[in-house]
Amino acid sequence: MGEVLEEVRIWNTPVIGAYLLWRFTKGYASTHPSGDAPVALLHFVAVAILTSQQLSAPVSNMRADLPSYLRSFEDSKSSDTLLSIHERTKARLAYTLRAIDIAVAQGLLFWDTETAQLYPKSELKKPSRGNALKSVHEQTGKKAEILGNWFGRQDLASIANYLKIVF
């Protein structure tokens, strides 16, 4: 029951989604071979993964890359969970758009309208006392950055193939 409540809490808070997308984008750009930013499509996939406890649980520094992430589902015999990413991406379309809007409005992300890429603001000002993120959001932000690192090492077609999604 707690898992569902946590998903609903994140689902209803696109501000958290904006923060997660900023961390995801930052992680992607830090590992991409040319330092490029992700195309906006990948933000929709990232939200689908990061807003699910089942899908985000294996995202950790204990795994080296996206193929290792996929093997975690095969090892636990829960490969069916991976097949839900495409449907979750479609279901969270409006949430992701709101989160991107907030991130752009707050200066966390910047659009390159010619390439449909979202670039991250390099660093944020340290929050004032009492305004720091809750530890649960900081942990989810770390997962978002790790996921961005994994995606940054792959091309778009490989990511779609690994996660069985259609763009």
PDB file of C-alpha atoms in Angstrom:
ATOM      1  CA  MET A   1       0.000   0.000   0.000  1.00  0.00           C
ATOM      2  CA  GLY A   2       2.877   2.377   0.787  1.00  0.00           C
ATOM      3  CA  GLU A   3       4.290   1.894  -2.703  1.00  0.00           C
ATOM      4  CA  VAL A   4       1.075   3.051  -4.326  1.00  0.00           C
ATOM      5  CA  LEU A   5       0.807   6.063  -2.021  1.00  0.00           C
ATOM      6  CA  GLU A   6       4.372   7.087  -2.839  1.00  0.00           C
ATOM      7  CA  GLU A   7       3.633   6.827  -6.558  1.00  0.00           C
ATOM      8  CA  VAL A   8       0.489   8.923  -6.140  1.00  0.00           C
ATOM      9  CA  ARG A   9       2.397  11.549  -4.140  1.00  0.00           C
ATOM     10  CA  ILE A  10       5.058  11.877  -6.860  1.00  0.00           C
ATOM     11  CA  TRP A  11       2.415  11.669  -9.576  1.00  0.00           C
ATOM     12  CA  ASN A  12       0.536  14.626  -8.107  1.00  0.00           C
ATOM     13  CA  THR A  13       3.604  16.776  -7.684  1.00  0.00           C
ATOM     14  CA  PRO A  14       5.074  17.869 -11.025  1.00  0.00           C
ATOM     15  CA  VAL A  15       7.536  20.105  -9.140  1.00  0.00           C
ATOM     16  CA  ILE A  16       9.235  16.920  -7.965  1.00  0.00           C
ATOM     17  CA  GLY A  17       9.140  15.726 -11.562  1.00  0.00           C
ATOM     18  CA  ALA A  18      10.882  18.944 -12.660  1.00  0.00           C
ATOM     19  CA  TYR A  19      13.662  18.295 -10.157  1.00  0.00           C
ATOM     20  CA  LEU A  20      13.963  14.653 -11.273  1.00  0.00           C
ATOM     21  CA  LEU A  21      14.145  15.669 -14.931  1.00  0.00           C
ATOM     22  CA  TRP A  22      16.870  18.203 -14.148  1.00  0.00           C
ATOM     23  CA  ARG A  23      18.913  15.517 -12.353  1.00  0.00           C
ATOM     24  CA  PHE A  24      18.253  13.029 -15.180  1.00  0.00           C
ATOM     25  CA  THR A  25      19.369  15.567 -17.803  1.00  0.00           C
ATOM     26  CA  LYS A  26      22.442  16.481 -15.801  1.00  0.00           C
ATOM     27  CA  GLY A  27      23.411  12.798 -15.519  1.00  0.00           C
ATOM     28  CA  TYR A  28      22.831  12.230 -19.222  1.00  0.00           C
ATOM     29  CA  ALA A  29      24.964  15.183 -20.321  1.00  0.00           C
ATOM     30  CA  SER A  30      27.779  14.210 -17.929  1.00  0.00           C
ATOM     31  CA  THR A  31      28.250  10.777 -19.553  1.00  0.00           C
ATOM     32  CA  HIS A  32      27.294  11.426 -23.148  1.00  0.00           C
ATOM     33  CA  PRO A  33      30.438  11.048 -25.295  1.00  0.00           C
ATOM     34  CA  SER A  34      30.125  14.589 -26.688  1.00  0.00           C
ATOM     35  CA  GLY A  35      28.414  16.106 -23.629  1.00  0.00           C
ATOM     36  CA  ASP A  36      25.168  16.426 -25.545  1.00  0.00           C
ATOM     37  CA  ALA A  37      21.790  16.739 -23.851  1.00  0.00           C
ATOM     38  CA  PRO A  38      18.975  14.190 -24.185  1.00  0.00           C
ATOM     39  CA  VAL A  39      16.151  14.662 -26.643  1.00  0.00           C
ATOM     40  CA  ALA A  40      12.881  15.420 -24.889  1.00  0.00           C
ATOM     41  CA  LEU A  41      11.497  11.957 -25.689  1.00  0.00           C
ATOM     42  CA  LEU A  42      13.846  10.419 -23.159  1.00  0.00           C
ATOM     43  CA  HIS A  43      12.410  12.587 -20.394  1.00  0.00           C
ATOM     44  CA  PHE A  44       9.067  10.851 -20.852  1.00  0.00           C
ATOM     45  CA  VAL A  45      10.712   7.449 -20.478  1.00  0.00           C
ATOM     46  CA  ALA A  46      12.658   8.622 -17.430  1.00  0.00           C
ATOM     47  CA  VAL A  47       9.472   9.796 -15.709  1.00  0.00           C
ATOM     48  CA  ALA A  48       7.796   6.448 -16.404  1.00  0.00           C
ATOM     49  CA  ILE A  49      10.679   4.672 -14.669  1.00  0.00           C
ATOM     50  CA  LEU A  50      11.315   7.107 -11.836  1.00  0.00           C
ATOM     51  CA  THR A  51       7.679   7.370 -10.730  1.00  0.00           C
ATOM     52  CA  SER A  52       7.392   3.604 -10.238  1.00  0.00           C
ATOM     53  CA  GLN A  53       8.842   1.914  -7.177  1.00  0.00           C
ATOM     54  CA  GLN A  54       9.171  -1.386  -9.053  1.00  0.00           C
ATOM     55  CA  LEU A  55      10.959   0.149 -12.018  1.00  0.00           C
ATOM     56  CA  SER A  56      13.171   2.541 -10.067  1.00  0.00           C
ATOM     57  CA  ALA A  57      14.270   0.133  -7.321  1.00  0.00           C
ATOM     58  CA  PRO A  58      17.072  -1.464  -9.427  1.00  0.00           C
ATOM     59  CA  VAL A  59      18.432   1.978 -10.432  1.00  0.00           C
ATOM     60  CA  SER A  60      21.550   2.262  -8.301  1.00  0.00           C
ATOM     61  CA  ASN A  61      25.301   2.605  -8.509  1.00  0.00           C
ATOM     62  CA  MET A  62      25.478  -1.142  -7.876  1.00  0.00           C
ATOM     63  CA  ARG A  63      24.563  -1.631 -11.549  1.00  0.00           C
ATOM     64  CA  ALA A  64      26.959  -0.538 -14.280  1.00  0.00           C
ATOM     65  CA  ASP A  65      24.640   0.317 -17.128  1.00  0.00           C
ATOM     66  CA  LEU A  66      21.279  -0.062 -18.820  1.00  0.00           C
ATOM     67  CA  PRO A  67      21.824  -3.729 -19.834  1.00  0.00           C
ATOM     68  CA  SER A  68      22.652  -4.518 -16.205  1.00  0.00           C
ATOM     69  CA  TYR A  69      19.421  -2.791 -15.162  1.00  0.00           C
ATOM     70  CA  LEU A  70      17.500  -5.037 -17.564  1.00  0.00           C
ATOM     71  CA  ARG A  71      19.208  -8.149 -16.213  1.00  0.00           C
ATOM     72  CA  SER A  72      17.943  -7.283 -12.730  1.00  0.00           C
ATOM     73  CA  PHE A  73      14.399  -7.908 -13.957  1.00  0.00           C
ATOM     74  CA  GLU A  74      15.396 -11.153 -15.641  1.00  0.00           C
ATOM     75  CA  ASP A  75      17.185 -12.310 -12.484  1.00  0.00           C
ATOM     76  CA  SER A  76      14.136 -11.595 -10.350  1.00  0.00           C
ATOM     77  CA  LYS A  77      11.838 -13.173 -12.950  1.00  0.00           C
ATOM     78  CA  SER A  78       9.852  -9.966 -13.278  1.00  0.00           C
ATOM     79  CA  SER A  79      10.499  -9.163 -16.936  1.00  0.00           C
ATOM     80  CA  ASP A  80       6.813  -8.332 -17.343  1.00  0.00           C
ATOM     81  CA  THR A  81       7.404  -5.192 -15.295  1.00  0.00           C
ATOM     82  CA  LEU A  82       9.685  -3.862 -18.029  1.00  0.00           C
ATOM     83  CA  LEU A  83       6.921  -4.203 -20.575  1.00  0.00           C
ATOM     84  CA  SER A  84       4.884  -1.656 -18.617  1.00  0.00           C
ATOM     85  CA  ILE A  85       7.306   1.190 -19.406  1.00  0.00           C
ATOM     86  CA  HIS A  86       5.718   2.008 -22.753  1.00  0.00           C
ATOM     87  CA  GLU A  87       2.205   2.217 -21.272  1.00  0.00           C
ATOM     88  CA  ARG A  88       3.463   4.168 -18.247  1.00  0.00           C
ATOM     89  CA  THR A  89       5.148   6.632 -20.607  1.00  0.00           C
ATOM     90  CA  LYS A  90       1.841   7.265 -22.401  1.00  0.00           C
ATOM     91  CA  ALA A  91      -0.103   7.455 -19.141  1.00  0.00           C
ATOM     92  CA  ARG A  92       2.269  10.071 -17.680  1.00  0.00           C
ATOM     93  CA  LEU A  93       2.371  12.281 -20.755  1.00  0.00           C
ATOM     94  CA  ALA A  94       0.528  15.241 -19.178  1.00  0.00           C
ATOM     95  CA  TYR A  95       2.509  14.954 -15.921  1.00  0.00           C
ATOM     96  CA  THR A  96       5.807  14.946 -17.831  1.00  0.00           C
ATOM     97  CA  LEU A  97       4.791  17.967 -19.903  1.00  0.00           C
ATOM     98  CA  ARG A  98       3.873  19.876 -16.714  1.00  0.00           C
ATOM     99  CA  ALA A  99       7.181  18.869 -15.130  1.00  0.00           C
ATOM    100  CA  ILE A 100       9.118  20.036 -18.213  1.00  0.00           C
ATOM    101  CA  ASP A 101       7.168  23.324 -18.212  1.00  0.00           C
ATOM    102  CA  ILE A 102       8.026  23.905 -14.559  1.00  0.00           C
ATOM    103  CA  ALA A 103      11.684  22.982 -15.085  1.00  0.00           C
ATOM    104  CA  VAL A 104      11.981  25.369 -18.036  1.00  0.00           C
ATOM    105  CA  ALA A 105      10.077  28.153 -16.232  1.00  0.00           C
ATOM    106  CA  GLN A 106      12.345  27.815 -13.194  1.00  0.00           C
ATOM    107  CA  GLY A 107      15.513  27.763 -15.289  1.00  0.00           C
ATOM    108  CA  LEU A 108      16.452  24.165 -14.475  1.00  0.00           C
ATOM    109  CA  LEU A 109      16.255  23.099 -18.137  1.00  0.00           C
ATOM    110  CA  PHE A 110      16.698  24.964 -21.410  1.00  0.00           C
ATOM    111  CA  TRP A 111      15.112  24.004 -24.745  1.00  0.00           C
ATOM    112  CA  ASP A 112      17.047  23.777 -27.970  1.00  0.00           C
ATOM    113  CA  THR A 113      14.025  24.080 -30.224  1.00  0.00           C
ATOM    114  CA  GLU A 114      15.925  23.040 -33.356  1.00  0.00           C
ATOM    115  CA  THR A 115      17.045  19.685 -31.956  1.00  0.00           C
ATOM    116  CA  ALA A 116      14.293  19.095 -29.332  1.00  0.00           C
ATOM    117  CA  GLN A 117      16.970  18.641 -26.686  1.00  0.00           C
ATOM    118  CA  LEU A 118      16.712  19.829 -23.114  1.00  0.00           C
ATOM    119  CA  TYR A 119      19.932  21.115 -21.557  1.00  0.00           C
ATOM    120  CA  PRO A 120      20.432  21.275 -17.797  1.00  0.00           C
ATOM    121  CA  LYS A 121      21.443  24.293 -15.783  1.00  0.00           C
ATOM    122  CA  SER A 122      24.876  23.292 -14.545  1.00  0.00           C
ATOM    123  CA  GLU A 123      24.467  23.980 -10.837  1.00  0.00           C
ATOM    124  CA  LEU A 124      21.848  25.223  -8.444  1.00  0.00           C
ATOM    125  CA  LYS A 125      22.211  27.651  -5.628  1.00  0.00           C
ATOM    126  CA  LYS A 126      22.360  25.872  -2.286  1.00  0.00           C
ATOM    127  CA  PRO A 127      18.930  26.087  -0.652  1.00  0.00           C
ATOM    128  CA  SER A 128      18.564  28.336   2.342  1.00  0.00           C
ATOM    129  CA  ARG A 129      18.163  26.860   5.774  1.00  0.00           C
ATOM    130  CA  GLY A 130      14.882  25.020   6.140  1.00  0.00           C
ATOM    131  CA  ASN A 131      14.324  24.801   2.364  1.00  0.00           C
ATOM    132  CA  ALA A 132      16.467  21.757   1.666  1.00  0.00           C
ATOM    133  CA  LEU A 133      14.982  18.785  -0.132  1.00  0.00           C
ATOM    134  CA  LYS A 134      13.644  15.908   1.889  1.00  0.00           C
ATOM    135  CA  SER A 135      16.008  12.963   1.890  1.00  0.00           C
ATOM    136  CA  VAL A 136      13.528  10.826  -0.086  1.00  0.00           C
ATOM    137  CA  HIS A 137      13.573  13.373  -2.923  1.00  0.00           C
ATOM    138  CA  GLU A 138      17.362  13.590  -2.775  1.00  0.00           C
ATOM    139  CA  GLN A 139      17.543   9.782  -3.075  1.00  0.00           C
ATOM    140  CA  THR A 140      15.146   9.780  -6.029  1.00  0.00           C
ATOM    141  CA  GLY A 141      17.212  12.584  -7.580  1.00  0.00           C
ATOM    142  CA  LYS A 142      20.325  10.412  -7.328  1.00  0.00           C
ATOM    143  CA  LYS A 143      18.448   7.619  -9.083  1.00  0.00           C
ATOM    144  CA  ALA A 144      17.407  10.069 -11.809  1.00  0.00           C
ATOM    145  CA  GLU A 145      21.037  11.074 -12.326  1.00  0.00           C
ATOM    146  CA  ILE A 146      22.161   7.428 -12.479  1.00  0.00           C
ATOM    147  CA  LEU A 147      19.438   6.682 -15.034  1.00  0.00           C
ATOM    148  CA  GLY A 148      20.620   9.707 -17.036  1.00  0.00           C
ATOM    149  CA  ASN A 149      24.185   8.352 -16.878  1.00  0.00           C
ATOM    150  CA  TRP A 150      23.013   5.022 -18.288  1.00  0.00           C
ATOM    151  CA  PHE A 151      20.956   6.637 -21.040  1.00  0.00           C
ATOM    152  CA  GLY A 152      23.829   8.966 -21.951  1.00  0.00           C
ATOM    153  CA  ARG A 153      25.968   5.987 -22.945  1.00  0.00           C
ATOM    154  CA  GLN A 154      23.352   4.659 -25.400  1.00  0.00           C
ATOM    155  CA  ASP A 155      21.797   5.998 -28.565  1.00  0.00           C
ATOM    156  CA  LEU A 156      18.051   6.523 -28.851  1.00  0.00           C
ATOM    157  CA  ALA A 157      17.460   3.337 -30.862  1.00  0.00           C
ATOM    158  CA  SER A 158      19.349   1.195 -28.337  1.00  0.00           C
ATOM    159  CA  ILE A 159      17.367   2.626 -25.423  1.00  0.00           C
ATOM    160  CA  ALA A 160      14.097   1.938 -27.247  1.00  0.00           C
ATOM    161  CA  ASN A 161      15.241  -1.576 -28.062  1.00  0.00           C
ATOM    162  CA  TYR A 162      16.402  -2.363 -24.523  1.00  0.00           C
ATOM    163  CA  LEU A 163      13.233  -1.031 -22.894  1.00  0.00           C
ATOM    164  CA  LYS A 164      10.865  -2.359 -25.574  1.00  0.00           C
ATOM    165  CA  ILE A 165       9.336   1.047 -26.258  1.00  0.00           C
ATOM    166  CA  VAL A 166       8.269   2.651 -29.529  1.00  0.00           C
ATOM    167  CA  PHE A 167       8.873   6.348 -30.179  1.00  0.00           C
TER     168      PHE A 167
END
